[in-house]
Amino acid sequence: MYFTYEQPRFDVKDENEIRRVIKEAYENGCEAAKQGKVANYIPELAKANPNDFGLCVRSMDGKELSFGQVDKRFSVQSISKVVNLAAALKFLGFRETFSHVQLEPSGDAFNSILKLDTVSDLPFNPMINAGAIQVMGLLTNVMDFEDLLDFARKFMMDDDIVLNESVYRSERDTGDRNRAIVYLLKSKGVLSGDPDKTLDTYFKMCSLNVNAKSLANLGLVLANKGQNPFTGKHLIHPGYVCTIKSLMFTCGLYDESGEYGVLVGIPSKSGVGGGIVASVSERWGIGTYGPALNKKGNSVGGIAALEHMSHLLRLNVFA
Ligand code: GLU
């Protein structure tokens, strides 16, 4: 925890001051990264450099402020859950999507199987593995991986996103918990797609190579109610964006979403590859990359940087 409740919240408006605060946030992120550890349960992720850190902020008028490792590619991991949910809402609609997955924070780790077996047949939300795999089951009936990749590229305004083959193979070869989840869903009769195709497409979407800039773009499209601010193209209905951002706020940082919601208070989604996307409505998209994670699987550098920015620039949605 970086700031406390009692400290006053600032609201810096001057452009140079904003730049200074964002640079400070980057420096705090670099410092904080020293406290974390890279993920190693997917062997390929263990190769990341824990000292890497990058912060990119993009605004509606095309201005960009970038510090550190913003061009370095890394696997998007759970941030793909935002793209998958967006695709499900766009192509299947709200009713169909949420008759297969709930809208509740789980309070459990991202890869937990516990409540799926003991409490509820339907996964708690689309931001945890069980929920995202369930959503993927729905999607595989109407889209292929190539269609989803194309959708991801548009959403992140980044045509250079490709599949990271070695991360994909590493996930596929070691993803036994996810295999357990998909077969548990099948055994309960709630999975819509073929389990192997569902899981394979889920792994591929987790293995897309993005950078902090593509994440900032994703945040920006969400901040602009689903419209690409530069081309004017509408990618998804504003009502769906509202749903997605609400779920990012309540469930986007696994079982740290509550604390993050209080301390940062910006709809965000993290991934164990080290990325965080944050969306400041009608203003900014923010992408961070810092593969050193805390015990909950969230980027320590990313959280420190976002907390600093949120506090000094009054970005908390309730501030
Ligand atoms: N591919 C990872 C998994 O399924 C994603 C986890 C994450 O980023 O939260 O375990």
Tab-separated table of C-alpha atoms and ligand atoms in Angstrom:
chain	number	residue	atom	x	y	z
A	1	MET	CA	0.000	0.000	0.000
A	2	TYR	CA	1.461	3.289	-1.087
A	3	PHE	CA	-0.855	6.093	-0.018
A	4	THR	CA	-3.246	6.181	2.880
A	5	TYR	CA	-6.808	7.412	3.004
A	6	GLU	CA	-5.920	10.386	5.130
A	7	GLN	CA	-3.610	12.004	2.610
A	8	PRO	CA	-5.295	14.616	0.443
A	9	ARG	CA	-6.020	13.656	-3.146
A	10	PHE	CA	-4.588	16.028	-5.688
A	11	ASP	CA	-6.012	17.000	-9.038
A	12	VAL	CA	-3.162	18.154	-11.246
A	13	LYS	CA	-4.335	19.870	-14.444
A	14	ASP	CA	-1.206	21.507	-15.909
A	15	GLU	CA	0.264	19.430	-18.779
A	16	ASN	CA	3.851	19.683	-17.567
A	17	GLU	CA	2.773	18.701	-14.080
A	18	ILE	CA	0.835	15.730	-15.464
A	19	ARG	CA	3.952	14.668	-17.336
A	20	ARG	CA	6.005	14.965	-14.163
A	21	VAL	CA	3.514	12.858	-12.190
A	22	ILE	CA	3.455	10.150	-14.873
A	23	LYS	CA	7.248	10.061	-14.932
A	24	GLU	CA	7.256	9.718	-11.139
A	25	ALA	CA	4.713	6.917	-11.451
A	26	TYR	CA	7.073	5.158	-13.855
A	27	GLU	CA	9.979	5.572	-11.434
A	28	ASN	CA	7.874	4.211	-8.579
A	29	GLY	CA	6.927	1.270	-10.771
A	30	CYS	CA	10.607	0.501	-11.491
A	31	GLU	CA	11.404	0.645	-7.782
A	32	ALA	CA	8.421	-1.477	-6.751
A	33	ALA	CA	9.219	-4.115	-9.380
A	34	LYS	CA	12.191	-5.139	-7.221
A	35	GLN	CA	9.711	-6.620	-4.729
A	36	GLY	CA	8.072	-9.046	-7.152
A	37	LYS	CA	8.817	-12.367	-8.815
A	38	VAL	CA	8.129	-13.448	-12.394
A	39	ALA	CA	5.529	-16.184	-12.915
A	40	ASN	CA	7.022	-19.633	-13.351
A	41	TYR	CA	4.019	-21.984	-13.429
A	42	ILE	CA	4.072	-21.508	-17.206
A	43	PRO	CA	7.789	-22.295	-17.785
A	44	GLU	CA	8.174	-19.878	-20.690
A	45	LEU	CA	7.104	-16.923	-18.506
A	46	ALA	CA	9.986	-17.565	-16.106
A	47	LYS	CA	12.354	-16.242	-18.796
A	48	ALA	CA	11.103	-12.656	-18.375
A	49	ASN	CA	13.414	-10.038	-16.868
A	50	PRO	CA	11.931	-9.050	-13.470
A	51	ASN	CA	13.524	-5.588	-13.725
A	52	ASP	CA	11.690	-4.651	-16.900
A	53	PHE	CA	9.135	-1.922	-16.512
A	54	GLY	CA	7.211	0.243	-18.960
A	55	LEU	CA	4.325	2.699	-18.760
A	56	CYS	CA	2.342	4.104	-21.687
A	57	VAL	CA	-0.479	6.638	-21.437
A	58	ARG	CA	-2.496	7.547	-24.531
A	59	SER	CA	-5.164	10.208	-24.835
A	60	MET	CA	-8.112	10.731	-27.198
A	61	ASP	CA	-6.265	13.385	-29.191
A	62	GLY	CA	-3.481	10.935	-30.019
A	63	LYS	CA	-0.944	12.206	-27.487
A	64	GLU	CA	1.223	9.522	-25.982
A	65	LEU	CA	3.499	9.546	-22.971
A	66	SER	CA	5.781	6.541	-22.723
A	67	PHE	CA	8.538	5.561	-20.310
A	68	GLY	CA	10.691	2.449	-20.181
A	69	GLN	CA	9.906	-0.869	-21.845
A	70	VAL	CA	6.805	0.060	-23.818
A	71	ASP	CA	7.754	-1.661	-27.090
A	72	LYS	CA	8.846	-4.952	-25.612
A	73	ARG	CA	6.479	-7.792	-26.526
A	74	PHE	CA	5.106	-10.124	-23.859
A	75	SER	CA	2.147	-12.486	-23.684
A	76	VAL	CA	-1.159	-10.830	-22.939
A	77	GLN	CA	-2.351	-13.704	-20.704
A	78	SER	CA	-5.505	-12.867	-18.769
A	79	ILE	CA	-5.953	-9.488	-20.418
A	80	SER	CA	-7.242	-11.494	-23.388
A	81	LYS	CA	-10.262	-12.200	-21.182
A	82	VAL	CA	-11.388	-8.621	-21.858
A	83	VAL	CA	-11.163	-9.174	-25.611
A	84	ASN	CA	-12.942	-12.532	-25.388
A	85	LEU	CA	-15.762	-11.040	-23.337
A	86	ALA	CA	-16.067	-8.133	-25.784
A	87	ALA	CA	-16.337	-10.613	-28.662
A	88	ALA	CA	-18.959	-12.662	-26.818
A	89	LEU	CA	-21.060	-9.579	-26.088
A	90	LYS	CA	-20.731	-8.270	-29.631
A	91	PHE	CA	-21.453	-11.512	-31.459
A	92	LEU	CA	-23.723	-13.339	-29.002
A	93	GLY	CA	-25.269	-10.566	-26.899
A	94	PHE	CA	-25.640	-9.915	-23.170
A	95	ARG	CA	-28.416	-12.407	-22.447
A	96	GLU	CA	-26.745	-15.359	-24.143
A	97	THR	CA	-23.318	-14.597	-22.634
A	98	PHE	CA	-24.552	-14.173	-19.081
A	99	SER	CA	-26.774	-17.196	-19.149
A	100	HIS	CA	-23.494	-19.141	-19.158
A	101	VAL	CA	-21.342	-17.169	-16.720
A	102	GLN	CA	-22.141	-15.060	-13.657
A	103	LEU	CA	-21.253	-11.455	-12.820
A	104	GLU	CA	-19.883	-11.974	-9.295
A	105	PRO	CA	-16.348	-11.538	-7.923
A	106	SER	CA	-15.114	-14.939	-6.798
A	107	GLY	CA	-12.693	-13.882	-4.068
A	108	ASP	CA	-10.538	-16.821	-5.144
A	109	ALA	CA	-7.319	-17.133	-7.106
A	110	PHE	CA	-7.555	-16.755	-10.895
A	111	ASN	CA	-7.129	-20.483	-11.544
A	112	SER	CA	-9.263	-21.780	-8.672
A	113	ILE	CA	-11.532	-24.777	-9.208
A	114	LEU	CA	-12.944	-24.875	-5.699
A	115	LYS	CA	-16.241	-22.980	-5.968
A	116	LEU	CA	-16.907	-24.282	-9.465
A	117	ASP	CA	-17.122	-27.739	-7.981
A	118	THR	CA	-18.708	-27.017	-4.639
A	119	VAL	CA	-20.774	-23.803	-4.842
A	120	SER	CA	-22.015	-23.134	-8.354
A	121	ASP	CA	-22.180	-24.866	-11.734
A	122	LEU	CA	-21.666	-21.624	-13.593
A	123	PRO	CA	-18.299	-19.870	-13.195
A	124	PHE	CA	-18.400	-16.696	-11.129
A	125	ASN	CA	-17.251	-14.203	-13.771
A	126	PRO	CA	-15.500	-13.954	-17.171
A	127	MET	CA	-12.301	-12.449	-15.685
A	128	ILE	CA	-11.141	-15.650	-13.970
A	129	ASN	CA	-9.954	-18.751	-15.813
A	130	ALA	CA	-13.115	-20.813	-15.305
A	131	GLY	CA	-15.332	-17.986	-16.578
A	132	ALA	CA	-13.061	-17.141	-19.498
A	133	ILE	CA	-12.899	-20.791	-20.551
A	134	GLN	CA	-16.688	-20.960	-20.378
A	135	VAL	CA	-16.949	-17.821	-22.547
A	136	MET	CA	-14.465	-19.363	-24.959
A	137	GLY	CA	-16.690	-22.449	-25.211
A	138	LEU	CA	-19.476	-20.164	-26.450
A	139	LEU	CA	-17.196	-18.287	-28.840
A	140	THR	CA	-15.762	-21.369	-30.518
A	141	ASN	CA	-19.234	-22.134	-31.855
A	142	VAL	CA	-19.266	-18.888	-33.834
A	143	MET	CA	-15.625	-17.821	-34.315
A	144	ASP	CA	-12.192	-19.303	-34.968
A	145	PHE	CA	-8.919	-18.237	-33.421
A	146	GLU	CA	-8.119	-16.206	-36.559
A	147	ASP	CA	-11.351	-14.215	-36.136
A	148	LEU	CA	-10.532	-13.533	-32.496
A	149	LEU	CA	-6.982	-12.513	-33.375
A	150	ASP	CA	-8.355	-10.069	-35.919
A	151	PHE	CA	-10.761	-8.674	-33.314
A	152	ALA	CA	-7.894	-8.335	-30.785
A	153	ARG	CA	-5.764	-6.462	-33.326
A	154	LYS	CA	-8.568	-3.987	-33.980
A	155	PHE	CA	-9.304	-3.502	-30.286
A	156	MET	CA	-5.639	-2.844	-29.525
A	157	MET	CA	-4.990	-0.895	-32.762
A	158	ASP	CA	-2.022	-3.153	-33.333
A	159	ASP	CA	-1.651	-5.213	-36.517
A	160	ASP	CA	1.651	-6.641	-35.292
A	161	ILE	CA	0.018	-8.818	-32.634
A	162	VAL	CA	0.849	-12.440	-33.376
A	163	LEU	CA	0.759	-15.721	-31.525
A	164	ASN	CA	3.824	-16.303	-29.348
A	165	GLU	CA	4.381	-19.923	-30.313
A	166	SER	CA	6.716	-20.830	-27.466
A	167	VAL	CA	4.401	-19.392	-24.790
A	168	TYR	CA	1.469	-21.177	-26.425
A	169	ARG	CA	3.284	-24.519	-26.409
A	170	SER	CA	4.420	-23.973	-22.837
A	171	GLU	CA	0.826	-23.254	-21.725
A	172	ARG	CA	-0.595	-26.159	-23.653
A	173	ASP	CA	1.952	-28.597	-22.247
A	174	THR	CA	1.578	-27.522	-18.627
A	175	GLY	CA	-2.007	-26.209	-18.393
A	176	ASP	CA	-3.441	-29.096	-16.421
A	177	ARG	CA	-5.472	-26.926	-14.062
A	178	ASN	CA	-7.186	-25.337	-17.032
A	179	ARG	CA	-7.716	-28.789	-18.503
A	180	ALA	CA	-9.347	-29.782	-15.205
A	181	ILE	CA	-11.589	-26.703	-15.400
A	182	VAL	CA	-12.786	-27.337	-18.947
A	183	TYR	CA	-13.584	-30.985	-18.207
A	184	LEU	CA	-15.314	-30.064	-14.959
A	185	LEU	CA	-17.508	-27.667	-16.951
A	186	LYS	CA	-18.184	-30.444	-19.462
A	187	SER	CA	-19.026	-32.951	-16.722
A	188	LYS	CA	-21.604	-30.534	-15.337
A	189	GLY	CA	-23.151	-30.193	-18.785
A	190	VAL	CA	-22.659	-26.417	-18.925
A	191	LEU	CA	-19.825	-26.147	-21.480
A	192	SER	CA	-21.097	-25.062	-24.894
A	193	GLY	CA	-18.115	-25.960	-27.087
A	194	ASP	CA	-15.832	-28.891	-27.643
A	195	PRO	CA	-13.471	-29.009	-24.600
A	196	ASP	CA	-10.225	-29.454	-26.538
A	197	LYS	CA	-10.970	-26.771	-29.118
A	198	THR	CA	-12.180	-24.448	-26.349
A	199	LEU	CA	-9.002	-24.877	-24.339
A	200	ASP	CA	-6.721	-24.634	-27.353
A	201	THR	CA	-8.298	-21.328	-28.420
A	202	TYR	CA	-8.161	-20.061	-24.817
A	203	PHE	CA	-4.424	-20.865	-24.638
A	204	LYS	CA	-3.796	-19.201	-27.980
A	205	MET	CA	-5.576	-16.023	-26.917
A	206	CYS	CA	-3.498	-15.958	-23.691
A	207	SER	CA	-0.348	-16.280	-25.823
A	208	LEU	CA	-0.817	-13.214	-28.021
A	209	ASN	CA	2.250	-10.999	-28.062
A	210	VAL	CA	1.356	-7.442	-27.062
A	211	ASN	CA	3.228	-4.488	-25.571
A	212	ALA	CA	2.351	-1.677	-23.157
A	213	LYS	CA	1.301	0.477	-26.120
A	214	SER	CA	-1.231	-2.048	-27.389
A	215	LEU	CA	-2.648	-2.289	-23.872
A	216	ALA	CA	-2.923	1.511	-23.672
A	217	ASN	CA	-4.847	1.396	-26.965
A	218	LEU	CA	-7.223	-1.214	-25.574
A	219	GLY	CA	-7.801	1.015	-22.535
A	220	LEU	CA	-8.386	3.973	-24.833
A	221	VAL	CA	-11.058	2.229	-26.926
A	222	LEU	CA	-12.835	1.276	-23.701
A	223	ALA	CA	-12.419	4.842	-22.395
A	224	ASN	CA	-14.046	6.042	-25.630
A	225	LYS	CA	-17.100	3.794	-25.190
A	226	GLY	CA	-15.976	1.213	-27.718
A	227	GLN	CA	-15.051	3.568	-30.540
A	228	ASN	CA	-11.559	3.883	-32.028
A	229	PRO	CA	-10.946	7.625	-31.424
A	230	PHE	CA	-8.673	7.937	-34.457
A	231	THR	CA	-10.686	6.175	-37.164
A	232	GLY	CA	-14.124	6.793	-35.641
A	233	LYS	CA	-14.916	3.098	-36.108
A	234	HIS	CA	-17.295	1.610	-33.539
A	235	LEU	CA	-15.961	-1.751	-32.396
A	236	ILE	CA	-18.549	-2.570	-29.768
A	237	HIS	CA	-21.758	-1.054	-28.368
A	238	PRO	CA	-21.238	1.480	-25.501
A	239	GLY	CA	-23.586	-0.517	-23.259
A	240	TYR	CA	-21.313	-3.551	-23.565
A	241	VAL	CA	-18.287	-1.411	-22.744
A	242	CYS	CA	-20.052	-0.368	-19.561
A	243	THR	CA	-20.527	-4.052	-18.662
A	244	ILE	CA	-16.900	-4.886	-19.451
A	245	LYS	CA	-15.500	-1.979	-17.410
A	246	SER	CA	-17.790	-2.803	-14.479
A	247	LEU	CA	-16.453	-6.365	-14.485
A	248	MET	CA	-12.882	-5.119	-14.821
A	249	PHE	CA	-13.473	-2.923	-11.777
A	250	THR	CA	-14.982	-5.667	-9.623
A	251	CYS	CA	-13.012	-8.692	-10.877
A	252	GLY	CA	-10.076	-7.494	-13.015
A	253	LEU	CA	-7.241	-8.069	-10.541
A	254	TYR	CA	-8.213	-11.556	-9.360
A	255	ASP	CA	-8.601	-11.758	-5.587
A	256	GLU	CA	-6.903	-8.385	-5.193
A	257	SER	CA	-9.698	-6.552	-7.013
A	258	GLY	CA	-11.213	-5.127	-3.810
A	259	GLU	CA	-8.012	-3.569	-2.505
A	260	TYR	CA	-7.053	-2.344	-5.960
A	261	GLY	CA	-10.518	-0.845	-6.372
A	262	VAL	CA	-10.042	1.209	-3.223
A	263	LEU	CA	-6.411	2.222	-3.765
A	264	VAL	CA	-6.453	2.775	-7.533
A	265	GLY	CA	-10.132	2.742	-8.481
A	266	ILE	CA	-9.756	2.544	-12.269
A	267	PRO	CA	-11.322	-0.293	-14.311
A	268	SER	CA	-8.292	-2.474	-15.062
A	269	LYS	CA	-7.283	-5.992	-16.031
A	270	SER	CA	-4.015	-7.713	-15.251
A	271	GLY	CA	-2.285	-10.749	-16.715
A	272	VAL	CA	0.428	-13.017	-15.341
A	273	GLY	CA	2.650	-12.032	-18.277
A	274	GLY	CA	3.090	-8.742	-16.372
A	275	GLY	CA	0.661	-6.476	-18.180
A	276	ILE	CA	-2.068	-4.242	-16.791
A	277	VAL	CA	-4.565	-2.319	-18.897
A	278	ALA	CA	-6.419	0.561	-17.245
A	279	SER	CA	-9.180	2.667	-18.761
A	280	VAL	CA	-9.880	6.224	-17.597
A	281	SER	CA	-13.289	7.069	-19.053
A	282	GLU	CA	-13.357	9.727	-21.750
A	283	ARG	CA	-9.714	10.499	-21.115
A	284	TRP	CA	-6.927	7.928	-21.217
A	285	GLY	CA	-5.875	4.408	-21.962
A	286	ILE	CA	-2.997	3.208	-19.808
A	287	GLY	CA	-0.803	0.158	-20.385
A	288	THR	CA	1.911	-1.080	-18.044
A	289	TYR	CA	4.403	-3.893	-18.378
A	290	GLY	CA	6.252	-5.277	-15.372
A	291	PRO	CA	6.618	-9.055	-15.184
A	292	ALA	CA	7.599	-9.056	-11.497
A	293	LEU	CA	4.362	-10.132	-9.791
A	294	ASN	CA	3.014	-10.162	-6.253
A	295	LYS	CA	1.537	-13.236	-4.567
A	296	LYS	CA	-1.861	-12.692	-6.192
A	297	GLY	CA	-0.328	-12.742	-9.679
A	298	ASN	CA	-0.516	-8.988	-10.328
A	299	SER	CA	2.336	-6.768	-11.536
A	300	VAL	CA	3.827	-4.945	-8.527
A	301	GLY	CA	5.343	-2.241	-10.713
A	302	GLY	CA	2.097	-1.737	-12.571
A	303	ILE	CA	0.059	-1.396	-9.394
A	304	ALA	CA	2.557	1.049	-7.844
A	305	ALA	CA	2.566	3.238	-10.969
A	306	LEU	CA	-1.213	3.231	-11.301
A	307	GLU	CA	-1.709	3.983	-7.634
A	308	HIS	CA	0.596	6.974	-7.904
A	309	MET	CA	-1.176	8.314	-10.983
A	310	SER	CA	-4.620	7.684	-9.592
A	311	HIS	CA	-3.846	9.480	-6.363
A	312	LEU	CA	-2.153	12.537	-7.811
A	313	LEU	CA	-4.264	12.930	-10.939
A	314	ARG	CA	-7.573	12.055	-9.321
A	315	LEU	CA	-8.322	9.108	-11.554
A	316	ASN	CA	-10.347	6.997	-9.102
A	317	VAL	CA	-13.836	6.746	-10.603
A	318	PHE	CA	-15.328	7.816	-7.259
A	319	ALA	CA	-12.882	10.629	-6.474
B	1	GLU	N1	-2.845	-18.406	-19.331
B	1	GLU	C1	-2.923	-18.174	-17.929
B	1	GLU	C2	-3.666	-19.299	-17.274
B	1	GLU	O1	-4.632	-19.735	-17.833
B	1	GLU	C3	-3.614	-16.871	-17.692
B	1	GLU	C4	-3.569	-16.513	-16.262
B	1	GLU	C5	-3.606	-15.046	-15.998
B	1	GLU	O2	-2.992	-14.217	-16.655
B	1	GLU	O3	-4.287	-14.747	-15.032
B	1	GLU	O4	-3.297	-19.777	-16.234
